[in-house]
Coordinates of C-alpha atoms in Angstrom, one line a residue:
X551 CA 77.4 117.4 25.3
X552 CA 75.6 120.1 27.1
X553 CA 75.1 118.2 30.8
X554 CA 79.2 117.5 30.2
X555 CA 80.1 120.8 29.7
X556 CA 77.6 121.7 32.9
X557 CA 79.3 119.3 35.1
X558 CA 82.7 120.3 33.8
X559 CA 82.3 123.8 34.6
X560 CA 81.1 123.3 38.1
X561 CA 84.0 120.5 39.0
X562 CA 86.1 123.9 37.8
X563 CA 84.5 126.2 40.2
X564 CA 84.2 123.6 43.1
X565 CA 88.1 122.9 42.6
X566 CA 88.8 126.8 42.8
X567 CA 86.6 126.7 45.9
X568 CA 88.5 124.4 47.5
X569 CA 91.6 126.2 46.8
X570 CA 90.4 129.3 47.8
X571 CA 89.0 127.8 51.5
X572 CA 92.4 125.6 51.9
X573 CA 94.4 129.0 51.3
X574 CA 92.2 131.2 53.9
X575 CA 92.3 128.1 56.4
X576 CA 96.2 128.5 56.0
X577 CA 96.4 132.0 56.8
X578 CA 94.1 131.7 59.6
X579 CA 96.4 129.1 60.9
X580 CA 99.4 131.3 61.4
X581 CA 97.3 133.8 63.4
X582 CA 95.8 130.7 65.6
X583 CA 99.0 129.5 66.0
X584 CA 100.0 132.7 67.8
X585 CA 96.6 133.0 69.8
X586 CA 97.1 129.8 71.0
X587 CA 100.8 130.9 72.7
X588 CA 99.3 134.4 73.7
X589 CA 96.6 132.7 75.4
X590 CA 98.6 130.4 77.0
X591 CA 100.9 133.0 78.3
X592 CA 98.2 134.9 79.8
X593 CA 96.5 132.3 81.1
X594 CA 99.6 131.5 83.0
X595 CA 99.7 134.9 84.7
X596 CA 95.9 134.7 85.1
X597 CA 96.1 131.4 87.1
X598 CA 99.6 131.2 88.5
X599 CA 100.0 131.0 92.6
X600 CA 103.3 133.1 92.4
X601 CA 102.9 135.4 89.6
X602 CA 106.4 137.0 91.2
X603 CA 108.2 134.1 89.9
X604 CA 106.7 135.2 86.1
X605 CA 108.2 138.6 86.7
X606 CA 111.5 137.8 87.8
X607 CA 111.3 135.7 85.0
X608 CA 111.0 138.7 82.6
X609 CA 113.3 140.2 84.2
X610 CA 116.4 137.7 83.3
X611 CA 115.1 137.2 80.0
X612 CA 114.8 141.0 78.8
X613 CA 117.3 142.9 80.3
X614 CA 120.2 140.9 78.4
X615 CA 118.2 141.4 75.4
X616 CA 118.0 145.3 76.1
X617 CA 121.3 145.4 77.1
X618 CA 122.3 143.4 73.9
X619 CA 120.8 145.7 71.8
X620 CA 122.8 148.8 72.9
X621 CA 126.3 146.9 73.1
X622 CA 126.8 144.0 71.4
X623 CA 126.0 146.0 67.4
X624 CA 127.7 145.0 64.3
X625 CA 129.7 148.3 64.0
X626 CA 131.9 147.9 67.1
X627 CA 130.6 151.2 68.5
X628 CA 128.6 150.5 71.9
X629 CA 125.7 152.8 72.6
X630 CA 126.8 153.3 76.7
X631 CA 125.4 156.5 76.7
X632 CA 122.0 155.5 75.5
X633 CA 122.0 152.6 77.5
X634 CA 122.5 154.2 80.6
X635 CA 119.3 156.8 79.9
X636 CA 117.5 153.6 79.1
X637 CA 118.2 152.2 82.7
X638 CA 117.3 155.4 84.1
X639 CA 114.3 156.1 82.4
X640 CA 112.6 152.2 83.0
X641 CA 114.3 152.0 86.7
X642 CA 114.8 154.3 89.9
X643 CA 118.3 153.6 90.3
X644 CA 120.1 157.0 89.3
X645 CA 122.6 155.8 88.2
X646 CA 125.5 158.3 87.1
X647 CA 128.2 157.5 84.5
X648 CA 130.8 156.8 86.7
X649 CA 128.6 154.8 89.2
X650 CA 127.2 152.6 85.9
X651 CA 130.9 151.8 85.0
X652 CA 129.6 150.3 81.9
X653 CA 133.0 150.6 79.7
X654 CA 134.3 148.6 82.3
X655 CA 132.4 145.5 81.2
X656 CA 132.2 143.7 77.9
X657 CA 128.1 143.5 77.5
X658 CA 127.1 140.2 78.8
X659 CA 129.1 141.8 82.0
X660 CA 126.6 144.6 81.6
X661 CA 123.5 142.5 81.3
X662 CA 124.5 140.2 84.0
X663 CA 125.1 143.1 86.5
X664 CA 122.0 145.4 85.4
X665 CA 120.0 142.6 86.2
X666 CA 121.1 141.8 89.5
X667 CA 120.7 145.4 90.3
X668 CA 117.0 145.7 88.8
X669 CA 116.1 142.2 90.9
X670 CA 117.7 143.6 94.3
X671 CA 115.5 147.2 93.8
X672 CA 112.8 144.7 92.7
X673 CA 113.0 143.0 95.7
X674 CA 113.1 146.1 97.8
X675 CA 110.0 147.5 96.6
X676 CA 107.8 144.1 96.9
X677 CA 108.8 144.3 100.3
X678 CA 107.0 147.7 101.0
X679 CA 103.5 146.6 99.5
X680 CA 101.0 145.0 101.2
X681 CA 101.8 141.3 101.2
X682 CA 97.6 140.5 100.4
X683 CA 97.5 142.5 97.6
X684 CA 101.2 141.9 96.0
X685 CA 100.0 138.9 94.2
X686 CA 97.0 141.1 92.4
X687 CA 99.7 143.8 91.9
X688 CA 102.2 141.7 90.1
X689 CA 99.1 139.6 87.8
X690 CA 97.9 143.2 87.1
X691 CA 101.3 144.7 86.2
X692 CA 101.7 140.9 83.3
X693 CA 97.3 141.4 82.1
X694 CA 97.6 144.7 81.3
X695 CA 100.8 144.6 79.1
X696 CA 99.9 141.3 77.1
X697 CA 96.3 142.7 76.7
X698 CA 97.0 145.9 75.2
X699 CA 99.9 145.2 73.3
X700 CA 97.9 141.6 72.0
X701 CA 95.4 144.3 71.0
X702 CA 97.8 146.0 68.7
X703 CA 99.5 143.0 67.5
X704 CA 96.1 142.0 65.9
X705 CA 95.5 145.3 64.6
X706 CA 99.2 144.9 62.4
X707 CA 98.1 141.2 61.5
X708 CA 95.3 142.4 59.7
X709 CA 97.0 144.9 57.6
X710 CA 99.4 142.7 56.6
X711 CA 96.9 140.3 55.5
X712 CA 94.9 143.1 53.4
X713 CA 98.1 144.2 51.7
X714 CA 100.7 140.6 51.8
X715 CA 98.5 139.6 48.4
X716 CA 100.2 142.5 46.4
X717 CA 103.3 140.7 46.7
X718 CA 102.3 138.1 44.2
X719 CA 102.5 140.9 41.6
X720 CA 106.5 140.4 42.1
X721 CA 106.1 136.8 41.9
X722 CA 106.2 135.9 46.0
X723 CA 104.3 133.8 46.9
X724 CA 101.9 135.8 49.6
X725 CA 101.3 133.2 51.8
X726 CA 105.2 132.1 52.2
X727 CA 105.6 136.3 53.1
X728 CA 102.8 136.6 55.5
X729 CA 104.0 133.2 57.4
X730 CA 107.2 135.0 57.6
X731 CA 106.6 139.0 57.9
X732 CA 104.2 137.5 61.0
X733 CA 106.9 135.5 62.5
X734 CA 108.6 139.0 62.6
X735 CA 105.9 140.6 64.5
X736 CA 105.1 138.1 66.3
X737 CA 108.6 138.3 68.2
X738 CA 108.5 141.9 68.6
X739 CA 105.1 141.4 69.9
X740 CA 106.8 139.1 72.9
X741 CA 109.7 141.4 72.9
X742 CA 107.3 144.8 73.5
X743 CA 105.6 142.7 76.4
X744 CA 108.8 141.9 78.3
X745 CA 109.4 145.6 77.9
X746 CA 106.6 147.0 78.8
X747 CA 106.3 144.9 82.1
X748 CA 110.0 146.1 82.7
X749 CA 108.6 149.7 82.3
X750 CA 105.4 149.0 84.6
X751 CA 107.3 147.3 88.0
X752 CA 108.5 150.4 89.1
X753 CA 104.9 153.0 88.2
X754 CA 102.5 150.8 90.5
X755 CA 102.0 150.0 94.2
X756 CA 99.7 149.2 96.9
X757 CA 101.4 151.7 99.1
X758 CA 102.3 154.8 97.6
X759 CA 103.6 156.5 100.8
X760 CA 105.8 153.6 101.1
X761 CA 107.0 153.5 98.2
X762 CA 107.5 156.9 97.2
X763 CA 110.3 156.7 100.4
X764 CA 111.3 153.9 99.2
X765 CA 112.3 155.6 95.8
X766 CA 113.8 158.7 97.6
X767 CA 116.4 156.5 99.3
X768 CA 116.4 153.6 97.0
X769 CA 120.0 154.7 94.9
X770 CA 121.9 155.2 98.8
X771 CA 120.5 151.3 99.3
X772 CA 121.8 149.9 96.6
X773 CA 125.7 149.1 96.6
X774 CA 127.2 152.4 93.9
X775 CA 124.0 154.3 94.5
X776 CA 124.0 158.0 94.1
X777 CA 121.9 160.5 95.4
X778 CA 118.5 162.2 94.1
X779 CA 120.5 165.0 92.3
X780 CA 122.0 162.2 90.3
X781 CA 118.9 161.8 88.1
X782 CA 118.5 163.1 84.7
X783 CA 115.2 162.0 83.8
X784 CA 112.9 160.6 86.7
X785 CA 110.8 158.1 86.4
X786 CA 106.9 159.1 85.9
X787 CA 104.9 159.2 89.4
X788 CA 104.2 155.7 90.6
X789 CA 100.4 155.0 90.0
X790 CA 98.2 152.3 92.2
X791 CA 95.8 150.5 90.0
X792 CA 92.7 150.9 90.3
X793 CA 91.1 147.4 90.0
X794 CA 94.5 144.8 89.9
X795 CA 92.8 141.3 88.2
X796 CA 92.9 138.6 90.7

């Protein structure tokens, strides 16, 4: 009677065991799941021949997401105002009310002509770095923002881990809430990336002299330009990196 009662109390606290291991294996899984995209997403801009091609790609994709997000809200009232600081704030165009025009657009109008006029300034400045150090410029400008940002992500995945098993107290299931509060963060983490690399292309160079001028007559350039009085809020000075990953 005794050895049964042994063996059935340890099949009990193997089986818990097992549960226990097969739970923390699945919330490691979400996070791995995510490390495994991050990585492959830097490893792309670590490796790439044209790592241009990766910005102008983050270019089309988060503009019309920015630009969605001032326009296109659920109470009908478009934010033009704030949208327009946003564009002057992230890009050197200097843009005035009247030269934005954006009431005259619905907001895929918008998006579709802010990011033909971020590509074209783009475009200008790549043209005034030097050409063998562009490529480290552009790889350093993508590193830096999914580094540091991937640094805070991980930071906000472990609190939610430490505090998601509270949730079982108003009969949620934890690991169904942490699979889907880090689906959440893990889009604003790719989102806040985009952004940030948006923020970065215009407060870098390889040739500040160059491109400080190019900045000073960069709105006259571009088609609706203003002038350098047109600016509310310049953009910060440019800043060349020190070490840009190759």
């Amino acid at each position: 009677w005794l050895n049964r009662s042994v063996e059935s109390a340890q099949k009990r606290v193997e089986q818990r065991n097992y549960v226990y291991r097969k739970r923390t294996l699945e919330f490691d899984d979400v996070l791995n799941k995510q490390r495994t995209v991050i990585y492959e997403f830097r490893n792309d801009a670590l490796t790439t021949e044209n790592p241009h091609e990766m910005v102008i790609e983050v270019i089309d994709e988060a503009i019309p997401v920015k630009v969605m997000g001032f326009l296109d809200v659920e109470d009908g009232s478009p934010d033009y105002d704030g949208l327009l600081q946003w564009i002057n704030m992230t890009f050197p165009l200097r843009l005035t009310r009247e030269q934005a025009a954006l009431e005259t657009r619905d907001a895929e109008g918008n998006a579709a002509w802010l990011t033909a006029k971020v590509k074209e300034a783009y475009e200008m400045k790549t043209g005034t770095e030097y050409a063998e150090a562009l490529k480290g410029l552009e790889r350093y400008v993508l590193l830096n923002a999914i580094d540091r940002l991937w640094q805070e992500h991980l930071y906000n995945m472990d609190s939610l881990r430490d505090g998601v098993h509270l949730r079982s107290f108003a009969q949620k299931d934890p690991l169904q809430e942490y699979k889907s509060e880090a689906y959440d963060l893990f889009e604003t983490l790719m989102g806040n990336i985009k952004n940030e690399v948006l923020s970065n292309l215009f407060r870098s160079t390889t040739n500040l002299r160059a491109f400080e001028e190019l900045l000073a007559g960069l709105p006259r350039k571009l088609s609706g330009g203003g002038s350098e009085g047109d600016v509310d809020q310049p953009l910060e000075q440019p800043q060349r990196p020190a070490q840009p990953q190759r």
